[in-house]
Short mmCIF file of C-alpha atoms in Angstrom, two decimals:
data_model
loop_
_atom_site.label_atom_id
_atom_site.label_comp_id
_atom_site.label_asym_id
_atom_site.label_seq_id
_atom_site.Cartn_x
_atom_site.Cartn_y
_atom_site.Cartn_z
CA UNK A 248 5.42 15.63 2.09
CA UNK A 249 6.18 16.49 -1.77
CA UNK A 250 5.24 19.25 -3.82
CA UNK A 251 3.54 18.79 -6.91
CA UNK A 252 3.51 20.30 -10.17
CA UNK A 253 1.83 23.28 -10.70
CA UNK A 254 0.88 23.58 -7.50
CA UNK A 255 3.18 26.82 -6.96
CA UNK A 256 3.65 29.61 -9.11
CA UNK A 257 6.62 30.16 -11.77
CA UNK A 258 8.16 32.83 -9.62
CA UNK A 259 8.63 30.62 -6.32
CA UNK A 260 9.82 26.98 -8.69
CA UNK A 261 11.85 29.24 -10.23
CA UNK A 262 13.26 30.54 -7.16
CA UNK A 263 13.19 27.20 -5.68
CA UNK A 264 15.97 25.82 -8.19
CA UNK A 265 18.19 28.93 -7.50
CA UNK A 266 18.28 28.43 -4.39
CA UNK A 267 18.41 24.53 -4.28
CA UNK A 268 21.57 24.96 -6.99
CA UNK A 269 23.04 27.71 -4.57
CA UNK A 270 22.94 25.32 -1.83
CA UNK A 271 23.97 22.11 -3.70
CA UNK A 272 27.12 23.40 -4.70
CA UNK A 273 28.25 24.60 -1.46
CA UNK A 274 27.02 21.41 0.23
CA UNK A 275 29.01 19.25 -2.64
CA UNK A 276 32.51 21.37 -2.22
CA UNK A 277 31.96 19.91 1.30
CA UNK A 278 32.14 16.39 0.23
CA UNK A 279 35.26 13.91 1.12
CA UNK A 280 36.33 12.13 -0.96
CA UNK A 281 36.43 9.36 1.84
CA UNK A 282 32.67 9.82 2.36
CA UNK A 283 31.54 8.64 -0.49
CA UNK A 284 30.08 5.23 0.27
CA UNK A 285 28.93 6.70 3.42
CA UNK A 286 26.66 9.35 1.69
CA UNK A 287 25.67 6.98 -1.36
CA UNK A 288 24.02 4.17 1.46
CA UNK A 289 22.81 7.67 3.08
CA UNK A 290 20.77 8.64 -0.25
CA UNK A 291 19.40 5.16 -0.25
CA UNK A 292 18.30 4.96 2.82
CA UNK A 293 16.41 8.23 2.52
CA UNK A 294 15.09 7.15 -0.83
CA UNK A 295 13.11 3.71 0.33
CA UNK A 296 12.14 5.34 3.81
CA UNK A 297 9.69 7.11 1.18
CA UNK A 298 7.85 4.06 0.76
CA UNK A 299 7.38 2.78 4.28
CA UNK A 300 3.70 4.37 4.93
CA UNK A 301 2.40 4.52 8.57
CA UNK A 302 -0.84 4.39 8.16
CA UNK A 303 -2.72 7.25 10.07
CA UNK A 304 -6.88 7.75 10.43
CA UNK A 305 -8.13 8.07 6.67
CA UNK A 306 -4.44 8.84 5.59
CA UNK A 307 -1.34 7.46 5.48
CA UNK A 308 2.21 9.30 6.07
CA UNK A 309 5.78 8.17 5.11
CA UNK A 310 8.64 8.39 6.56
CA UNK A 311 11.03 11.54 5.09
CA UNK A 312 14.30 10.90 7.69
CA UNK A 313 15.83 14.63 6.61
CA UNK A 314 16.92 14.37 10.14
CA UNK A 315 19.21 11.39 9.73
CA UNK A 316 20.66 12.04 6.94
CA UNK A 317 21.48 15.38 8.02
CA UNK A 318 22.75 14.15 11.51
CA UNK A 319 24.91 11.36 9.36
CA UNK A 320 26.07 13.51 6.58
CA UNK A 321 26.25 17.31 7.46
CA UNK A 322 26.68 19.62 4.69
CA UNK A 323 26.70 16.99 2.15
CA UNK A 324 23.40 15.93 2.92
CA UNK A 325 21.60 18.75 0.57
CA UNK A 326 23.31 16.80 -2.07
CA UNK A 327 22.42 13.54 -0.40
CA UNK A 328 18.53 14.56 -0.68
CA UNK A 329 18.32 15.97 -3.85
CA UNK A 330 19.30 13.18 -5.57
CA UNK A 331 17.10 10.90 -4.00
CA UNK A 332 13.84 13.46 -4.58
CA UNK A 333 15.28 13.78 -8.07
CA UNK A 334 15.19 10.01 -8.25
CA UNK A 335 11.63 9.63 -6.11
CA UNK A 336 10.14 12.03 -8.79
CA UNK A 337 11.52 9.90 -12.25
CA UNK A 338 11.04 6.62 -10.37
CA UNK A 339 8.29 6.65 -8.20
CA UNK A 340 6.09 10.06 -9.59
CA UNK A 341 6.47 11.72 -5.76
CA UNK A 342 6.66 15.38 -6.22
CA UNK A 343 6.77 16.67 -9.80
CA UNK A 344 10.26 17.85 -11.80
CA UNK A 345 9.69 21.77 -11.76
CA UNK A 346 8.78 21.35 -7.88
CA UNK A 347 12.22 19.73 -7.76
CA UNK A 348 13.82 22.93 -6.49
CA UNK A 349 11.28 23.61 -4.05
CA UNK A 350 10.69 19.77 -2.75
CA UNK A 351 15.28 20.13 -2.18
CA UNK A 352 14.90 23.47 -0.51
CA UNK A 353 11.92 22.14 1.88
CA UNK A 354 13.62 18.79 2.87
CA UNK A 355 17.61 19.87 2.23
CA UNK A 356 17.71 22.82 4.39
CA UNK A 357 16.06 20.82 7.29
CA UNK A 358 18.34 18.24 7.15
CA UNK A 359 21.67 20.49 7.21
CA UNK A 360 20.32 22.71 9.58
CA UNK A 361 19.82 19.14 11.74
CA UNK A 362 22.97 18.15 11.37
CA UNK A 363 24.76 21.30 12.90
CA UNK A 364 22.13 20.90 15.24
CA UNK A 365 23.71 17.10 16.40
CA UNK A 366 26.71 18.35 15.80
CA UNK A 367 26.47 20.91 18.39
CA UNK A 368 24.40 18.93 21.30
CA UNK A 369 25.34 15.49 20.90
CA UNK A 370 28.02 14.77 23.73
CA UNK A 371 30.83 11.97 23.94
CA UNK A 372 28.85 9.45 25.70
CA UNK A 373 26.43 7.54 24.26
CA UNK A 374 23.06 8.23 25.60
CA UNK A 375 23.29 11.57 24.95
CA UNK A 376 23.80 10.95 21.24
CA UNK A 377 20.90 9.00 20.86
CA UNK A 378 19.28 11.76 22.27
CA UNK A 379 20.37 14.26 20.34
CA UNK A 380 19.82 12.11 17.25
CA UNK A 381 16.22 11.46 18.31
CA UNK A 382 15.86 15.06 18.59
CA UNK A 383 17.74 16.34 15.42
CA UNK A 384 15.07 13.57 13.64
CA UNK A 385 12.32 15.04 15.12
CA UNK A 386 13.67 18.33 14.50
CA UNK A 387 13.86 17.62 10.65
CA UNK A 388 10.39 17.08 9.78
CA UNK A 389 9.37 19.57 12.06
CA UNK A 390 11.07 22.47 10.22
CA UNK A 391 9.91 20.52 6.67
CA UNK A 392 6.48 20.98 7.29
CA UNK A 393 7.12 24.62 8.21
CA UNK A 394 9.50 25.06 5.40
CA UNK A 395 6.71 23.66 3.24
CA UNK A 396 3.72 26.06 5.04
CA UNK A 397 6.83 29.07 3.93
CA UNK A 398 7.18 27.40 0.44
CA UNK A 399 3.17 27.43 0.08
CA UNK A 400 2.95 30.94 1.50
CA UNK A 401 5.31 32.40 -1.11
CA UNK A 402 2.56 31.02 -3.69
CA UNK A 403 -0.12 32.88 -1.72
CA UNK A 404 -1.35 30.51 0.40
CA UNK A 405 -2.15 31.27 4.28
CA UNK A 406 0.74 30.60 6.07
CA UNK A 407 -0.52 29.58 9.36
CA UNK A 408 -3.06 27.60 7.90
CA UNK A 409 -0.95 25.54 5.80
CA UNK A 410 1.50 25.24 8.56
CA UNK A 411 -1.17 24.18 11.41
CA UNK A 412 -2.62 21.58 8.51
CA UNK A 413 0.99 20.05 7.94
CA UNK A 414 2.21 19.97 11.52
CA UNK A 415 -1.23 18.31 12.08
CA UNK A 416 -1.03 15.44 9.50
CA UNK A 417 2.84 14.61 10.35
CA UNK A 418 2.56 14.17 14.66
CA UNK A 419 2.68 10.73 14.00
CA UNK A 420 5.48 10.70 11.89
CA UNK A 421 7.75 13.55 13.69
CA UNK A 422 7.19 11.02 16.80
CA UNK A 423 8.12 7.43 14.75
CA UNK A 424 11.22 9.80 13.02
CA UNK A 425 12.54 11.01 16.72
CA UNK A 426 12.58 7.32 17.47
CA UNK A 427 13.64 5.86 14.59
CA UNK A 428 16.71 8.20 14.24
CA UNK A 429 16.95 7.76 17.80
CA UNK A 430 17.61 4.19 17.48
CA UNK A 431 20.11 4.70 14.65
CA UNK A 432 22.43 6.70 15.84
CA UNK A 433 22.34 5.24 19.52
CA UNK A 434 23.73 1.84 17.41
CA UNK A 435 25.68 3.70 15.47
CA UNK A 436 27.38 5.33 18.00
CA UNK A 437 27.86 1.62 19.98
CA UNK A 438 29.03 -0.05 16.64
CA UNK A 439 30.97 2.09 14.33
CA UNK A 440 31.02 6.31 16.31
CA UNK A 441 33.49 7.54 13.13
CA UNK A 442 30.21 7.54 11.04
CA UNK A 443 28.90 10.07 13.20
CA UNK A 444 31.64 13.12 12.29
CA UNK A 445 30.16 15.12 9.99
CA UNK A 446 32.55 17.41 8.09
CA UNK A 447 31.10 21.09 9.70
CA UNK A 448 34.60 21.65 11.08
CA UNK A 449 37.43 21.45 8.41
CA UNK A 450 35.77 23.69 5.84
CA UNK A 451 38.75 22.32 3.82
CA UNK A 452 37.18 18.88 2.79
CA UNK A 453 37.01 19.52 -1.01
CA UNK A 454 36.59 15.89 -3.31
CA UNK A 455 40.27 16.33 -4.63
CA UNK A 456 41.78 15.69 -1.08
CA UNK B 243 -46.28 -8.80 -71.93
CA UNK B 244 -50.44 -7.96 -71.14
CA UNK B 245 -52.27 -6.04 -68.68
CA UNK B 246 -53.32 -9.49 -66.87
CA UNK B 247 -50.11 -10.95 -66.56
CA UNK B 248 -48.84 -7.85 -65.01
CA UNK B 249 -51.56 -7.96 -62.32
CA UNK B 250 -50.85 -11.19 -61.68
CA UNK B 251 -46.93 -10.73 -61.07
CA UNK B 252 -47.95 -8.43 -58.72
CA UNK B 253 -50.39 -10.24 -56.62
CA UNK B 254 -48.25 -12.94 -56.31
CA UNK B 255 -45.32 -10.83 -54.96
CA UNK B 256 -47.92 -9.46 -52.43
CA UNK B 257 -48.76 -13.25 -51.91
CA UNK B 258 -45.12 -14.00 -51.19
CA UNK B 259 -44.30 -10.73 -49.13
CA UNK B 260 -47.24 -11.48 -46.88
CA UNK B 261 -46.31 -15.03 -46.25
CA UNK B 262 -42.61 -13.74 -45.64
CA UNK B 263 -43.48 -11.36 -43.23
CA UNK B 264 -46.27 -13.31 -41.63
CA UNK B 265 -43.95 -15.50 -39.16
CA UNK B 266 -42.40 -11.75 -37.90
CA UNK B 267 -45.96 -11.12 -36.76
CA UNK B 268 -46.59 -14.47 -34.54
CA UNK B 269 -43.17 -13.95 -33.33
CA UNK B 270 -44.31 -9.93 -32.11
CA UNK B 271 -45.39 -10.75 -28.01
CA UNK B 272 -48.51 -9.66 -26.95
CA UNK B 273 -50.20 -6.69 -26.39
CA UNK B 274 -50.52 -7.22 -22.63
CA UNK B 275 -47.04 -8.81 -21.73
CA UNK B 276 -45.43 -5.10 -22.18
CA UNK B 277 -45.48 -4.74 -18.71
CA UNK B 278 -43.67 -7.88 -18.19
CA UNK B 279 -41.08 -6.96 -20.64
CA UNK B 280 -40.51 -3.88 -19.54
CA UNK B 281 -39.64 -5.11 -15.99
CA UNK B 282 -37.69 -7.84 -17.24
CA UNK B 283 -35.75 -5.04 -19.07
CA UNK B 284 -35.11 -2.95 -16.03
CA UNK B 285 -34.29 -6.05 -14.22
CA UNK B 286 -31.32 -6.48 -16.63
CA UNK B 287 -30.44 -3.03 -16.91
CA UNK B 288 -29.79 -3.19 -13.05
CA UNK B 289 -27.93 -5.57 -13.29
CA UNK B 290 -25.36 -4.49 -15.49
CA UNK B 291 -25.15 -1.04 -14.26
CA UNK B 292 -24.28 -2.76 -10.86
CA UNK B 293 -21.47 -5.10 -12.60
CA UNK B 294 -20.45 -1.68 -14.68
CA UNK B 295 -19.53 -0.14 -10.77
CA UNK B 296 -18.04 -2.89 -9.34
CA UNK B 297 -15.96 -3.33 -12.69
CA UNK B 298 -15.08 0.91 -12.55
CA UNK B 299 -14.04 0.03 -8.89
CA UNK B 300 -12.02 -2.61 -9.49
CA UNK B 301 -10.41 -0.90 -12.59
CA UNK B 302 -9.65 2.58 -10.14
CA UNK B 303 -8.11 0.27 -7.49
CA UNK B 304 -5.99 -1.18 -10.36
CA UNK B 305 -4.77 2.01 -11.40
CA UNK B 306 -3.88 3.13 -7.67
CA UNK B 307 -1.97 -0.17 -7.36
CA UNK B 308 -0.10 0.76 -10.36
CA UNK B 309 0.80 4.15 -9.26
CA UNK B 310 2.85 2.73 -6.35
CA UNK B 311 6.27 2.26 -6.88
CA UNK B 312 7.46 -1.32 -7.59
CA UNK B 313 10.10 -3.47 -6.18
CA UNK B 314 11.52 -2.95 -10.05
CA UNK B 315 11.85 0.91 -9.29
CA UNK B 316 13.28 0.27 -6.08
CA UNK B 317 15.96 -1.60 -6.94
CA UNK B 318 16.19 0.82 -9.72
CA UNK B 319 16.65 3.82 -8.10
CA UNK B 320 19.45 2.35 -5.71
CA UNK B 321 21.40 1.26 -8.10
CA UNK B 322 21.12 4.89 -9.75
CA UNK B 323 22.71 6.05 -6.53
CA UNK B 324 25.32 3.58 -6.01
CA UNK B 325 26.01 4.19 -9.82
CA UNK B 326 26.82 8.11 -9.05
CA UNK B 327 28.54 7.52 -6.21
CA UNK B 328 30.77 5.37 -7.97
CA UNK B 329 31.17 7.36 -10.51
CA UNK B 330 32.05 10.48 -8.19
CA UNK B 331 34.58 7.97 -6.38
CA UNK B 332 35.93 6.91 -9.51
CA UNK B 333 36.39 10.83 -10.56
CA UNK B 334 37.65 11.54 -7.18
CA UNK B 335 40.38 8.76 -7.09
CA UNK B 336 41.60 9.80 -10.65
CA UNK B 337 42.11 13.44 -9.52
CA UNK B 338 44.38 12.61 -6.84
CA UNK B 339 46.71 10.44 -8.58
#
């Protein structure tokens, strides 16, 4: 699910990289310093799980995991995902550079909005966070494609249309995400649970801490 | 040089063009194996436009393989990311000393 170039109008890229800059530098005053590693194998993660097609009738879908990250990183996972589009699009020609802003708002905002999400359901036990996890992964490429449908609509296009047609072509993929993030954090939360606090709390996590 | 000697030159010219162009004539096919030709020629012609497809084919699948990302890029693009994040860290750790 990428935008490509010139497939929206000036106004809406434009608008696209306000917002996406906007958002990016509130998400990175949210960044620990002690994060760090944590979000850089994030990014990574998110920017392979591009290339692991699920093939799917005629088509084929990929795996976008805006969920995860966003259930792993919190705020700092707008930054998280636009570096990895930015490097999808140089690397691997996904998306094109002026749809950068609008491919960051369309995945970012998902993901953060995800992660409060987890934040907010997922209980002590752990069960319930692999629940929640599953759900907040789900969730996250659920609210893409509609974010993308919105994105599409600004540039004129029918929004319900666009919306039914992307909803339609990722099922398969919202399903494999809810279980793949699922999986993750349930094993996360057995193995190593202080990767799973997210920094939504203590507003005061600036870099110089 | 005289009248006769000048006709003669020229006969024998004609003499020597004709016998030059006389083995171009047996070599002509024919007149009533044009049909044969003819489908021998579209025989060919079939033939190659059919290798011409399968060629464009294989040259389009080609091109999508080369359009996916390789393991090079991959690798690539992680190390981009650990790169930055290192960087940041680096940055980070400086600030606070």
């Amino acid at each position: 699910m990428h935008i490509s170039d010139g497939v929206l109008p000036l106004a809406v890229t434009i608008g696209g990289y306000a917002i996406s800059a906007g958002i990016a530098a509130w998400s990175a005053r949210r960044i620990h310093s002690r994060d760090l590693p944590k979000i850089a194998v994030v990014t990574s993660a998110f920017f392979v799980a591009s290339l692991v097609h699920i093939p799917f009738g005629p088509t084929s879908a990929h795996l976008l995991l805006p969920g995860l990250a966003g259930a792993l990183l919190g705020p700092a996972a707008f930054v998280s995902i636009g570096l990895g589009l930015l490097l999808q699009c140089v690397l691997f020609q996904f998306g094109g550079i002026t749809a950068l802003g609008a491919n960051a708002v369309m995945m970012g905002v998902p993901a953060v909005i995800c992660g409060w999400f987890f934040q907010q359901v997922r209980g002590r036990a752990r069960m319930p966070q692999a629940v929640a996890g599953g759900l907040a992964g789900a969730l996250g490429t659920f609210l893409a494609a509609v974010f993308l449908a919105g994105l599409l609509a600004a540039g004129g296009e029918d929004f319900f249309g666009v919306a039914k047609l992307a909803l339609a072509a990722h099922v398969p993929v919202i399903v494999i995400e809810g279980v793949v993030s699922g999986f993750t954090i349930g094993f996360l939360a057995r193995v190593k649970p202080a990767l799973l606090q997210s920094s939504f709390r203590d507003a005061a996590g600036l870099v110089h801490d | 040089m005289t009248r006769m000697q000048k006709g003669l030159a020229i006969g024998l010219l004609c003499l020597f063009l004709a016998g030059l162009s006389n083995p171009l004539w047996a070599q002509a096919p024919p007149e009533n194996s044009t049909g044969e030709v003819i489908a021998l020629l579209k025989e060919q012609n079939s033939a190659l436009s059919a290798d011409l497809r399968r060629i464009q084919r294989e040259i389009a699948a080609l091109r999508a393989d080369l359009d996916q990302p390789g393991v090079k890029d991959v690798f690539a693009g992680i190390g981009y990311i650990f790169g930055l994040f290192g960087a940041a860290a680096f940055a980070a750790s400086r600030r606070r000393e």
